[in-house]
mmCIF file of C-alpha atoms in Angstrom:
data_model
loop_
_atom_site.group_PDB
_atom_site.id
_atom_site.type_symbol
_atom_site.label_atom_id
_atom_site.label_comp_id
_atom_site.label_asym_id
_atom_site.label_seq_id
_atom_site.Cartn_x
_atom_site.Cartn_y
_atom_site.Cartn_z
ATOM 1 C CA MET A 1 74.029 -59.075 58.312
ATOM 2 C CA ARG A 2 76.485 -56.577 56.897
ATOM 3 C CA PHE A 3 76.337 -58.398 53.567
ATOM 4 C CA TYR A 4 72.535 -58.120 53.324
ATOM 5 C CA LEU A 5 72.511 -54.450 54.274
ATOM 6 C CA PHE A 6 75.134 -53.557 51.689
ATOM 7 C CA ALA A 7 73.414 -55.826 49.132
ATOM 8 C CA PHE A 8 70.140 -53.976 49.685
ATOM 9 C CA LEU A 9 71.838 -50.595 49.238
ATOM 10 C CA LEU A 10 73.498 -51.796 46.041
ATOM 11 C CA ALA A 11 70.200 -53.179 44.731
ATOM 12 C CA TYR A 12 68.538 -49.865 45.563
ATOM 13 C CA PHE A 13 71.249 -47.890 43.783
ATOM 14 C CA GLN A 14 71.061 -50.215 40.810
ATOM 15 C CA SER A 15 67.296 -49.940 40.417
ATOM 16 C CA SER A 16 67.140 -46.170 40.833
ATOM 17 C CA ALA A 17 70.225 -44.143 39.915
ATOM 18 C CA LEU A 18 71.789 -46.605 37.471
ATOM 19 C CA LEU A 19 68.523 -47.081 35.597
ATOM 20 C CA ALA A 20 68.635 -43.383 34.704
ATOM 21 C CA PHE A 21 71.942 -43.844 32.901
ATOM 22 C CA PHE A 22 71.053 -47.088 31.149
ATOM 23 C CA LYS A 23 67.845 -47.587 29.198
ATOM 24 C CA SER A 24 66.874 -50.832 30.840
ATOM 25 C CA PHE A 25 67.936 -52.890 33.846
ATOM 26 C CA LEU A 26 68.936 -55.567 31.345
ATOM 27 C CA PHE A 27 71.927 -53.498 30.233
ATOM 28 C CA ALA A 28 72.768 -51.748 33.498
ATOM 29 C CA PRO A 29 75.918 -52.994 35.264
ATOM 30 C CA ASN A 30 75.061 -55.524 37.936
ATOM 31 C CA PHE A 31 77.221 -54.374 40.855
ATOM 32 C CA LEU A 32 75.235 -56.541 43.247
ATOM 33 C CA LEU A 33 76.323 -59.604 41.300
ATOM 34 C CA VAL A 34 79.946 -58.473 41.617
ATOM 35 C CA TYR A 35 79.496 -58.077 45.352
ATOM 36 C CA LEU A 36 77.902 -61.519 45.649
ATOM 37 C CA PHE A 37 80.689 -63.072 43.576
ATOM 38 C CA LEU A 38 83.404 -61.499 45.739
ATOM 39 C CA ASN A 39 81.765 -62.806 48.887
ATOM 40 C CA LEU A 40 81.450 -66.299 47.455
ATOM 41 C CA VAL A 41 85.075 -66.290 46.297
ATOM 42 C CA GLU A 42 86.304 -65.188 49.713
ATOM 43 C CA GLU A 43 84.306 -67.783 51.627
ATOM 44 C CA ASP A 44 85.588 -70.986 50.109
ATOM 45 C CA LYS A 45 83.449 -73.467 51.969
ATOM 46 C CA GLU A 46 80.156 -71.651 51.693
ATOM 47 C CA TYR A 47 77.779 -72.553 48.850
ATOM 48 C CA GLY A 48 76.177 -69.089 48.992
ATOM 49 C CA LEU A 49 72.625 -70.223 48.308
ATOM 50 C CA LYS A 50 71.034 -67.957 50.917
ATOM 51 C CA LYS A 51 73.033 -64.916 49.871
ATOM 52 C CA ALA A 52 72.223 -65.423 46.181
ATOM 53 C CA LEU A 53 68.547 -66.008 46.934
ATOM 54 C CA ILE A 54 68.151 -62.877 49.052
ATOM 55 C CA SER A 55 70.228 -60.668 46.742
ATOM 56 C CA GLY A 56 68.144 -61.825 43.770
ATOM 57 C CA LEU A 57 64.948 -61.173 45.706
ATOM 58 C CA PHE A 58 66.091 -57.650 46.617
ATOM 59 C CA LEU A 59 66.603 -56.833 42.977
ATOM 60 C CA ASP A 60 63.355 -58.494 41.930
ATOM 61 C CA ILE A 61 61.323 -56.569 44.485
ATOM 62 C CA LEU A 62 62.919 -53.252 43.614
ATOM 63 C CA GLN A 63 62.679 -53.816 39.876
ATOM 64 C CA ASP A 64 59.232 -55.421 39.985
ATOM 65 C CA SER A 65 60.407 -58.507 38.131
ATOM 66 C CA VAL A 66 59.726 -61.266 40.658
ATOM 67 C CA GLY A 67 61.598 -64.428 39.682
ATOM 68 C CA LEU A 68 63.709 -63.040 36.843
ATOM 69 C CA ASN A 69 66.775 -61.905 38.766
ATOM 70 C CA LEU A 70 66.267 -64.686 41.314
ATOM 71 C CA SER A 71 66.680 -67.369 38.660
ATOM 72 C CA GLY A 72 69.650 -65.513 37.153
ATOM 73 C CA TYR A 73 71.399 -65.314 40.520
ATOM 74 C CA MET A 74 70.736 -68.978 41.245
ATOM 75 C CA LEU A 75 72.136 -69.971 37.856
ATOM 76 C CA PHE A 76 75.167 -67.812 38.545
ATOM 77 C CA THR A 77 75.707 -69.449 41.949
ATOM 78 C CA VAL A 78 75.313 -73.002 40.640
ATOM 79 C CA ALA A 79 77.684 -72.302 37.742
ATOM 80 C CA MET A 80 80.180 -70.666 40.044
ATOM 81 C CA ASN A 81 80.172 -73.557 42.501
ATOM 82 C CA LEU A 82 80.624 -76.032 39.653
ATOM 83 C CA MET A 83 83.519 -73.952 38.379
ATOM 84 C CA ARG A 84 85.074 -73.822 41.828
ATOM 85 C CA LEU A 85 85.011 -77.636 42.031
ATOM 86 C CA ARG A 86 87.258 -77.823 38.999
ATOM 87 C CA PHE A 87 89.302 -74.626 38.942
ATOM 88 C CA GLU A 88 91.135 -72.372 41.337
ATOM 89 C CA PHE A 89 91.541 -68.652 41.092
ATOM 90 C CA PRO A 90 95.206 -68.069 41.832
ATOM 91 C CA SER A 91 95.453 -64.511 40.569
ATOM 92 C CA ARG A 92 93.391 -61.369 40.228
ATOM 93 C CA THR A 93 93.198 -61.780 36.455
ATOM 94 C CA SER A 94 91.802 -65.291 36.787
ATOM 95 C CA VAL A 95 89.096 -64.029 39.166
ATOM 96 C CA ILE A 96 88.136 -61.278 36.721
ATOM 97 C CA PHE A 97 88.133 -63.731 33.805
ATOM 98 C CA ALA A 98 85.985 -66.240 35.705
ATOM 99 C CA TYR A 99 83.550 -63.485 36.675
ATOM 100 C CA ALA A 100 83.351 -62.204 33.097
ATOM 101 C CA LEU A 101 82.389 -65.684 31.867
ATOM 102 C CA LEU A 102 79.804 -66.264 34.587
ATOM 103 C CA SER A 103 78.372 -62.785 34.257
ATOM 104 C CA ILE A 104 77.900 -63.188 30.495
ATOM 105 C CA VAL A 105 76.070 -66.480 31.098
ATOM 106 C CA GLU A 106 73.840 -64.807 33.715
ATOM 107 C CA LYS A 107 73.101 -61.815 31.469
ATOM 108 C CA LEU A 108 72.213 -64.032 28.512
ATOM 109 C CA TRP A 109 69.938 -66.100 30.743
ATOM 110 C CA VAL A 110 68.075 -63.047 32.075
ATOM 111 C CA LEU A 111 67.866 -61.501 28.613
ATOM 112 C CA THR A 112 66.498 -64.724 27.118
ATOM 113 C CA LEU A 113 63.833 -65.031 29.817
ATOM 114 C CA PHE A 114 62.901 -61.381 29.393
ATOM 115 C CA ARG A 115 62.638 -61.738 25.613
ATOM 116 C CA VAL A 116 60.402 -64.759 25.930
ATOM 117 C CA LYS A 117 57.878 -62.617 27.791
ATOM 118 C CA TYR A 118 58.370 -59.133 26.313
ATOM 119 C CA LEU A 119 59.558 -57.677 23.041
ATOM 120 C CA THR A 120 62.736 -55.676 23.588
ATOM 121 C CA GLU A 121 65.648 -54.488 21.507
ATOM 122 C CA LEU A 122 69.138 -55.731 22.243
ATOM 123 C CA ASP A 123 71.423 -52.730 22.704
ATOM 124 C CA LEU A 124 74.736 -54.541 22.393
ATOM 125 C CA PRO A 125 77.100 -51.540 22.807
ATOM 126 C CA LEU A 126 75.281 -50.482 25.980
ATOM 127 C CA ALA A 127 75.357 -54.049 27.346
ATOM 128 C CA ILE A 128 79.101 -54.302 26.659
ATOM 129 C CA PHE A 129 79.651 -50.914 28.300
ATOM 130 C CA GLY A 130 77.710 -52.150 31.348
ATOM 131 C CA LEU A 131 79.833 -55.310 31.524
ATOM 132 C CA ILE A 132 83.043 -53.268 31.287
ATOM 133 C CA LEU A 133 81.850 -51.088 34.175
ATOM 134 C CA GLU A 134 81.099 -54.227 36.164
ATOM 135 C CA LEU A 135 84.592 -55.589 35.527
ATOM 136 C CA GLY A 136 86.079 -52.230 36.491
ATOM 137 C CA PHE A 137 84.097 -52.286 39.743
ATOM 138 C CA LEU A 138 85.252 -55.861 40.404
ATOM 139 C CA SER A 139 88.871 -54.896 39.771
ATOM 140 C CA LEU A 140 88.596 -51.959 42.183
ATOM 141 C CA MET A 141 86.937 -54.051 44.879
ATOM 142 C CA LEU A 142 89.566 -56.772 44.477
ATOM 143 C CA ARG A 143 92.391 -54.264 44.829
ATOM 144 C CA TRP A 144 90.748 -52.720 47.877
ATOM 145 C CA ARG A 145 90.174 -56.102 49.528
ATOM 146 C CA LEU A 146 93.690 -57.339 48.812
ATOM 147 C CA ARG A 147 95.115 -54.173 50.347
ATOM 148 C CA LYS A 148 92.860 -54.642 53.358
ATOM 149 C CA HIS A 149 94.006 -58.260 53.880
ATOM 150 C CA SER A 150 97.722 -57.567 53.390
ATOM 151 C CA MET B 1 74.828 -82.552 45.506
ATOM 152 C CA LYS B 2 71.878 -81.763 47.746
ATOM 153 C CA LYS B 3 72.709 -78.069 47.593
ATOM 154 C CA HIS B 4 72.996 -78.183 43.795
ATOM 155 C CA GLY B 5 69.555 -79.790 43.698
ATOM 156 C CA PHE B 6 68.042 -77.150 45.932
ATOM 157 C CA ALA B 7 69.681 -74.330 43.960
ATOM 158 C CA LEU B 8 68.296 -75.750 40.709
ATOM 159 C CA PHE B 9 64.871 -76.055 42.321
ATOM 160 C CA VAL B 10 64.983 -72.354 43.325
ATOM 161 C CA LEU B 11 66.176 -71.484 39.822
ATOM 162 C CA PHE B 12 63.184 -73.140 38.153
ATOM 163 C CA PHE B 13 60.843 -71.859 40.844
ATOM 164 C CA GLY B 14 62.107 -68.358 40.022
ATOM 165 C CA ILE B 15 61.247 -68.910 36.342
ATOM 166 C CA PHE B 16 57.808 -70.160 37.369
ATOM 167 C CA LEU B 17 57.229 -67.075 39.543
ATOM 168 C CA TYR B 18 58.379 -64.836 36.726
ATOM 169 C CA PHE B 19 55.948 -66.266 34.205
ATOM 170 C CA ILE B 20 52.867 -66.448 36.422
ATOM 171 C CA ASN B 21 52.939 -62.713 37.310
ATOM 172 C CA LEU B 22 52.791 -63.254 41.042
ATOM 173 C CA SER B 23 51.476 -59.789 41.896
ATOM 174 C CA THR B 24 48.369 -60.226 39.722
ATOM 175 C CA LEU B 25 47.181 -63.513 41.245
ATOM 176 C CA PRO B 26 43.769 -62.929 42.897
ATOM 177 C CA TYR B 27 44.657 -64.427 46.307
ATOM 178 C CA LEU B 28 48.035 -62.747 46.527
ATOM 179 C CA ASN B 29 46.952 -59.408 45.149
ATOM 180 C CA SER B 30 45.728 -58.020 48.483
ATOM 181 C CA LEU B 31 48.810 -59.309 50.321
ATOM 182 C CA TYR B 32 51.021 -57.790 47.634
ATOM 183 C CA SER B 33 49.172 -54.462 47.919
ATOM 184 C CA TYR B 34 49.608 -54.501 51.705
ATOM 185 C CA VAL B 35 53.355 -55.172 51.473
ATOM 186 C CA ARG B 36 53.582 -52.494 48.792
ATOM 187 C CA TYR B 37 51.737 -50.063 51.104
ATOM 188 C CA LEU B 38 54.255 -50.747 53.897
ATOM 189 C CA VAL B 39 57.258 -50.083 51.707
ATOM 190 C CA GLN B 40 55.625 -47.261 49.745
ATOM 191 C CA PRO B 41 57.953 -44.484 51.053
ATOM 192 C CA LEU B 42 60.933 -46.527 49.951
ATOM 193 C CA PHE B 43 59.543 -46.872 46.438
ATOM 194 C CA GLU B 44 58.579 -43.198 46.331
ATOM 195 C CA LEU B 45 62.134 -42.272 47.257
ATOM 196 C CA LYS B 46 63.367 -44.621 44.554
ATOM 197 C CA GLY B 47 61.082 -42.924 42.013
ATOM 198 C CA ILE B 48 62.325 -39.465 43.044
ATOM 199 C CA LEU B 49 65.933 -40.597 42.837
ATOM 200 C CA LEU B 50 65.360 -42.149 39.418
ATOM 201 C CA GLU B 51 63.556 -39.071 38.115
ATOM 202 C CA SER B 52 66.084 -36.562 39.416
ATOM 203 C CA THR B 53 69.023 -38.580 38.072
ATOM 204 C CA THR B 54 67.306 -38.932 34.685
ATOM 205 C CA ARG B 55 66.704 -35.174 34.645
ATOM 206 C CA ALA B 56 70.340 -34.490 35.555
ATOM 207 C CA VAL B 57 71.573 -36.838 32.812
ATOM 208 C CA ASN B 58 69.229 -35.284 30.235
ATOM 209 C CA THR B 59 70.247 -31.755 31.249
ATOM 210 C CA TYR B 60 73.908 -32.697 30.930
ATOM 211 C CA LEU B 61 73.337 -34.228 27.485
ATOM 212 C CA PHE B 62 71.291 -31.201 26.417
ATOM 213 C CA LEU B 63 73.954 -28.754 27.599
ATOM 214 C CA THR B 64 76.680 -30.749 25.862
ATOM 215 C CA GLY B 65 74.594 -30.628 22.676
ATOM 216 C CA VAL B 66 74.007 -26.888 23.051
ATOM 217 C CA SER B 67 77.717 -26.280 23.551
ATOM 218 C CA ALA B 68 78.600 -28.221 20.385
ATOM 219 C CA GLU B 69 75.867 -26.382 18.463
ATOM 220 C CA ASN B 70 77.220 -23.036 19.727
ATOM 221 C CA GLN B 71 80.685 -23.902 18.488
ATOM 222 C CA ARG B 72 79.289 -24.832 15.073
ATOM 223 C CA LEU B 73 77.261 -21.618 14.870
ATOM 224 C CA LYS B 74 80.273 -19.519 15.879
ATOM 225 C CA ARG B 75 82.277 -21.038 13.027
ATOM 226 C CA GLU B 76 79.409 -20.423 10.629
ATOM 227 C CA LEU B 77 79.147 -16.825 11.840
ATOM 228 C CA GLU B 78 82.840 -16.255 11.162
ATOM 229 C CA GLU B 79 82.410 -17.634 7.635
ATOM 230 C CA CYS B 80 79.387 -15.368 7.109
ATOM 231 C CA ALA B 81 81.372 -12.338 8.351
ATOM 232 C CA LEU B 82 84.107 -13.085 5.813
ATOM 233 C CA TYR B 83 81.493 -13.528 3.109
ATOM 234 C CA LYS B 84 79.914 -10.189 4.047
ATOM 235 C CA VAL B 85 83.273 -8.421 3.798
ATOM 236 C CA GLN B 86 83.775 -9.932 0.336
ATOM 237 C CA LEU B 87 80.290 -8.835 -0.702
ATOM 238 C CA ASN B 88 80.938 -5.281 0.544
ATOM 239 C CA THR B 89 84.109 -5.190 -1.546
ATOM 240 C CA CYS B 90 82.172 -6.388 -4.584
ATOM 241 C CA GLU B 91 79.480 -3.799 -3.923
ATOM 242 C CA SER B 92 81.936 -0.893 -3.741
ATOM 243 C CA SER B 93 83.676 -2.143 -6.905
ATOM 244 C CA LEU B 94 80.309 -2.306 -8.631
ATOM 245 C CA ILE B 95 79.452 1.261 -7.583
ATOM 246 C CA ASP B 96 82.868 2.523 -8.795
ATOM 247 C CA LEU B 97 82.415 0.702 -12.092
ATOM 248 C CA GLY B 98 78.889 2.093 -12.400
ATOM 249 C CA LYS B 99 80.226 5.636 -11.930
ATOM 250 C CA MET B 100 82.893 5.080 -14.595
ATOM 251 C CA ILE B 101 80.349 3.998 -17.216
ATOM 252 C CA GLU B 102 77.746 6.448 -15.922
ATOM 253 C CA LEU B 103 75.320 3.855 -14.595
ATOM 254 C CA THR B 104 73.865 3.790 -11.101
ATOM 255 C CA PRO B 105 73.446 0.177 -9.970
ATOM 256 C CA ASP B 106 70.500 -0.334 -7.660
ATOM 257 C CA VAL B 107 72.215 -1.582 -4.517
ATOM 258 C CA LYS B 108 69.719 -1.691 -1.719
ATOM 259 C CA HIS B 109 69.967 -2.851 1.872
ATOM 260 C CA TYR B 110 66.682 -4.314 2.933
ATOM 261 C CA SER B 111 65.450 -4.019 6.428
ATOM 262 C CA VAL B 112 64.397 -7.361 7.900
ATOM 263 C CA MET B 113 62.634 -8.686 10.943
ATOM 264 C CA TYR B 114 62.943 -12.078 12.573
ATOM 265 C CA ALA B 115 59.856 -14.105 13.311
ATOM 266 C CA HIS B 116 59.013 -17.410 14.938
ATOM 267 C CA VAL B 117 56.609 -19.857 13.383
ATOM 268 C CA ILE B 118 53.804 -20.323 15.893
ATOM 269 C CA ALA B 119 51.414 -22.589 13.999
ATOM 270 C CA TYR B 120 51.386 -24.903 11.017
ATOM 271 C CA ASP B 121 48.726 -25.953 8.547
ATOM 272 C CA PRO B 122 46.589 -28.632 10.248
ATOM 273 C CA SER B 123 45.763 -30.244 6.879
ATOM 274 C CA GLY B 124 49.345 -31.526 6.726
ATOM 275 C CA ASN B 125 49.888 -30.022 3.264
ATOM 276 C CA ASP B 126 51.978 -27.124 4.635
ATOM 277 C CA ASN B 127 49.831 -24.585 2.771
ATOM 278 C CA PHE B 128 50.498 -21.865 5.321
ATOM 279 C CA VAL B 129 52.243 -21.033 8.595
ATOM 280 C CA LEU B 130 51.486 -18.447 11.225
ATOM 281 C CA ILE B 131 54.324 -16.207 12.372
ATOM 282 C CA ASN B 132 54.461 -14.121 15.534
ATOM 283 C CA ARG B 133 54.867 -10.761 13.778
ATOM 284 C CA GLY B 134 51.780 -8.815 12.835
ATOM 285 C CA GLN B 135 50.597 -5.258 12.342
ATOM 286 C CA GLY B 136 52.284 -4.162 15.561
ATOM 287 C CA ALA B 137 55.707 -5.185 14.223
ATOM 288 C CA GLY B 138 55.144 -3.575 10.848
ATOM 289 C CA ALA B 139 54.259 -6.698 8.859
ATOM 290 C CA GLU B 140 52.332 -6.104 5.657
ATOM 291 C CA GLU B 141 50.722 -8.273 3.003
ATOM 292 C CA GLY B 142 53.090 -9.144 0.168
ATOM 293 C CA MET B 143 56.271 -9.250 2.257
ATOM 294 C CA VAL B 144 58.711 -12.030 1.459
ATOM 295 C CA VAL B 145 59.507 -14.589 4.153
ATOM 296 C CA PHE B 146 62.520 -16.863 3.911
ATOM 297 C CA HIS B 147 64.327 -19.498 5.925
ATOM 298 C CA GLY B 148 68.024 -20.160 5.333
ATOM 299 C CA TYR B 149 68.617 -19.543 1.616
ATOM 300 C CA SER B 150 65.133 -20.642 0.601
ATOM 301 C CA LEU B 151 61.861 -18.838 0.101
ATOM 302 C CA LEU B 152 59.276 -19.889 2.668
ATOM 303 C CA GLY B 153 56.360 -17.881 1.324
ATOM 304 C CA ILE B 154 54.628 -14.531 1.124
ATOM 305 C CA VAL B 155 52.670 -12.814 3.900
ATOM 306 C CA ASP B 156 49.072 -12.970 2.726
ATOM 307 C CA ARG B 157 47.115 -11.928 5.804
ATOM 308 C CA VAL B 158 48.155 -9.692 8.686
ATOM 309 C CA TYR B 159 46.560 -9.759 12.120
ATOM 310 C CA GLY B 160 47.314 -7.708 15.237
ATOM 311 C CA GLY B 161 50.178 -9.776 16.635
ATOM 312 C CA SER B 162 50.631 -12.430 13.959
ATOM 313 C CA SER B 163 50.554 -12.979 10.216
ATOM 314 C CA ARG B 164 49.663 -15.801 7.904
ATOM 315 C CA VAL B 165 52.329 -16.775 5.393
ATOM 316 C CA ARG B 166 51.208 -18.551 2.225
ATOM 317 C CA THR B 167 53.982 -21.073 1.594
ATOM 318 C CA VAL B 168 55.533 -22.350 -1.622
ATOM 319 C CA TYR B 169 53.550 -25.571 -1.107
ATOM 320 C CA SER B 170 50.175 -23.859 -1.428
ATOM 321 C CA GLU B 171 48.214 -24.224 -4.672
ATOM 322 C CA ASP B 172 47.119 -20.586 -4.279
ATOM 323 C CA PHE B 173 50.744 -19.466 -4.414
ATOM 324 C CA SER B 174 52.196 -18.262 -7.704
ATOM 325 C CA ILE B 175 55.246 -16.121 -8.324
ATOM 326 C CA SER B 176 57.702 -15.107 -11.003
ATOM 327 C CA VAL B 177 60.850 -17.207 -11.014
ATOM 328 C CA ALA B 178 64.049 -17.612 -12.982
ATOM 329 C CA ALA B 179 65.390 -20.959 -14.178
ATOM 330 C CA GLY B 180 68.023 -21.730 -16.778
ATOM 331 C CA GLY B 181 68.327 -18.017 -17.633
ATOM 332 C CA LYS B 182 64.629 -17.599 -18.455
ATOM 333 C CA ALA B 183 61.626 -16.319 -16.556
ATOM 334 C CA TYR B 184 58.710 -18.588 -15.670
ATOM 335 C CA ILE B 185 55.710 -18.671 -13.394
ATOM 336 C CA TYR B 186 55.945 -20.968 -10.408
ATOM 337 C CA LYS B 187 52.725 -22.424 -9.031
ATOM 338 C CA GLY B 188 52.814 -24.017 -5.598
ATOM 339 C CA GLY B 189 51.628 -27.523 -4.771
ATOM 340 C CA TYR B 190 52.122 -30.325 -2.279
ATOM 341 C CA PRO B 191 54.451 -32.205 -2.409
ATOM 342 C CA TYR B 192 55.552 -30.725 -5.762
ATOM 343 C CA GLY B 193 54.949 -27.329 -7.275
ATOM 344 C CA SER B 194 55.157 -26.706 -11.008
ATOM 345 C CA LEU B 195 56.485 -24.315 -13.603
ATOM 346 C CA LEU B 196 53.842 -23.025 -15.984
ATOM 347 C CA HIS B 197 54.199 -22.553 -19.720
ATOM 348 C CA VAL B 198 57.617 -24.100 -20.230
ATOM 349 C CA ASN B 199 58.222 -24.328 -23.977
ATOM 350 C CA LEU B 200 59.148 -27.650 -25.535
ATOM 351 C CA GLU B 201 62.508 -26.312 -26.686
ATOM 352 C CA ASP B 202 63.459 -25.017 -23.224
ATOM 353 C CA ASP B 203 66.349 -26.968 -21.813
ATOM 354 C CA LEU B 204 65.313 -27.695 -18.243
ATOM 355 C CA LYS B 205 66.362 -30.885 -16.553
ATOM 356 C CA GLY B 206 66.052 -32.547 -13.149
ATOM 357 C CA GLY B 207 68.066 -30.841 -10.410
ATOM 358 C CA ASP B 208 68.077 -27.357 -12.008
ATOM 359 C CA PRO B 209 67.624 -24.672 -9.342
ATOM 360 C CA ILE B 210 64.662 -22.295 -9.431
ATOM 361 C CA PHE B 211 65.197 -18.797 -8.008
ATOM 362 C CA LEU B 212 62.900 -15.978 -7.043
ATOM 363 C CA ARG B 213 62.754 -13.219 -9.652
ATOM 364 C CA VAL B 214 61.101 -9.899 -8.997
ATOM 365 C CA PRO B 215 60.849 -7.886 -12.224
ATOM 366 C CA GLY B 216 62.015 -4.292 -11.870
ATOM 367 C CA LYS B 217 63.512 -4.814 -8.433
ATOM 368 C CA ASN B 218 66.935 -5.868 -7.278
ATOM 369 C CA PHE B 219 65.564 -8.472 -4.889
ATOM 370 C CA PRO B 220 67.687 -11.278 -3.365
ATOM 371 C CA SER B 221 67.528 -14.400 -5.540
ATOM 372 C CA LEU B 222 66.132 -16.771 -2.965
ATOM 373 C CA LEU B 223 66.026 -20.428 -3.848
ATOM 374 C CA ILE B 224 62.514 -21.746 -4.398
ATOM 375 C CA GLY B 225 63.338 -25.327 -5.247
ATOM 376 C CA THR B 226 64.826 -27.665 -7.807
ATOM 377 C CA VAL B 227 63.338 -29.272 -10.890
ATOM 378 C CA HIS B 228 62.057 -32.696 -9.884
ATOM 379 C CA SER B 229 60.830 -34.017 -13.223
ATOM 380 C CA VAL B 230 60.266 -32.837 -16.772
ATOM 381 C CA SER B 231 57.731 -34.565 -19.001
ATOM 382 C CA GLN B 232 55.746 -33.965 -22.135
ATOM 383 C CA GLU B 233 52.024 -34.634 -22.281
ATOM 384 C CA GLY B 234 50.487 -35.557 -25.641
ATOM 385 C CA LYS B 235 50.543 -32.827 -28.220
ATOM 386 C CA SER B 236 50.701 -29.980 -25.756
ATOM 387 C CA PHE B 237 52.748 -26.876 -26.548
ATOM 388 C CA PHE B 238 54.310 -26.918 -23.134
ATOM 389 C CA LYS B 239 56.327 -29.265 -20.950
ATOM 390 C CA ARG B 240 55.114 -30.399 -17.586
ATOM 391 C CA VAL B 241 57.794 -29.417 -15.037
ATOM 392 C CA GLN B 242 57.466 -30.458 -11.415
ATOM 393 C CA VAL B 243 59.443 -28.556 -8.794
ATOM 394 C CA LYS B 244 60.475 -29.831 -5.394
ATOM 395 C CA PRO B 245 60.365 -26.837 -2.998
ATOM 396 C CA ALA B 246 63.642 -26.347 -1.128
ATOM 397 C CA VAL B 247 62.248 -25.259 2.205
ATOM 398 C CA ASP B 248 61.210 -27.763 4.847
ATOM 399 C CA VAL B 249 58.307 -25.895 6.405
ATOM 400 C CA ARG B 250 58.199 -28.042 9.528
ATOM 401 C CA ARG B 251 61.846 -27.339 10.309
ATOM 402 C CA ALA B 252 61.499 -23.606 9.835
ATOM 403 C CA SER B 253 60.949 -22.492 13.402
ATOM 404 C CA LEU B 254 62.767 -19.174 12.918
ATOM 405 C CA CYS B 255 62.344 -17.223 9.693
ATOM 406 C CA VAL B 256 63.194 -13.793 8.301
ATOM 407 C CA VAL B 257 60.708 -11.294 6.828
ATOM 408 C CA ILE B 258 62.028 -8.763 4.305
ATOM 409 C CA LYS B 259 60.217 -5.530 5.058
ATOM 410 C CA GLU B 260 59.571 -4.738 1.434
ATOM 411 C CA LYS B 261 56.523 -5.601 -0.576
ATOM 412 C CA LEU B 262 56.929 -7.500 -3.820
#
């Protein structure tokens, strides 16, 4: 339950305050995705389908884009589970690297779907800045969680 | 495998939902409206949060811009102060020299007033602007109005609290100018004005500056524009010289009026 509550708050923050800093939700850092990823990494045996589905729905409802974020989150979860079957994440750097790869795939997916339906400009510097913020947030969360567990 | 299958199903279902615009479907519309009504306060709060954050970000960006602009203006002001000191030195040297050769140079300090442009020509040809200084502020017809180093126009009608300035783009505007060491008549026009009666042997070329010239008065040589093109038409006695006015009327929000008639 704690996961869903925090996920909702993150989704709310992302679709209100963060949208003011970034022109579009396409380029805003997806902190909810980071949070979902961390939870999936920590719980090895869980597939995370329900968590991804509900997190995606939260974002879709708050951003009025029903289906867009949902499909992105599902793709992210499937790709992550496939990656977990083959690789392990022994260090913090490997976790960040794996997330960066998966996040780029998810962002490209969402952007492609959005561009199929609407005409929008790709603001690459802003998107990269958003991704860097995401990775920074992931790094902070990882450090905090490691300290908590040790 | 089963879970992968289900996840992929949800993925494609999400794409389907995205492309069918769920909220606009006739059967779901009322249900969607009802759910929206229930969570309305949440969305209102989200809107307020978004708006206030956007305002805060914009204010911050604006203030940062203003601060940078202030720094630039301060530097410019220092340069102008130095320039003024140099000019004062030149002026006193000129007066001393004048005394030595028994000439009295006409050095005059004009009184000026600052005005804001309050309206532009609706035709789009920038024929005139309205400024917020009129009879009450001592504006009179024939006063020179400039912006930066360039002539904006001449006050041609004065009202109670405002005046109309005929700009250098107006076809009704003509004034004496100096170019290449000779005097000519400048006639306004949009987008190019022209120099009248330029002899064939006069050596004017593209890019030459055109300055204001007031015969019999030691008036500041304000820039009117630069020569845009020089051509010769048939067997005419004169060249056709087009002038690109220097002032950008639509950028001139603040201008200066010299309180001296031409």
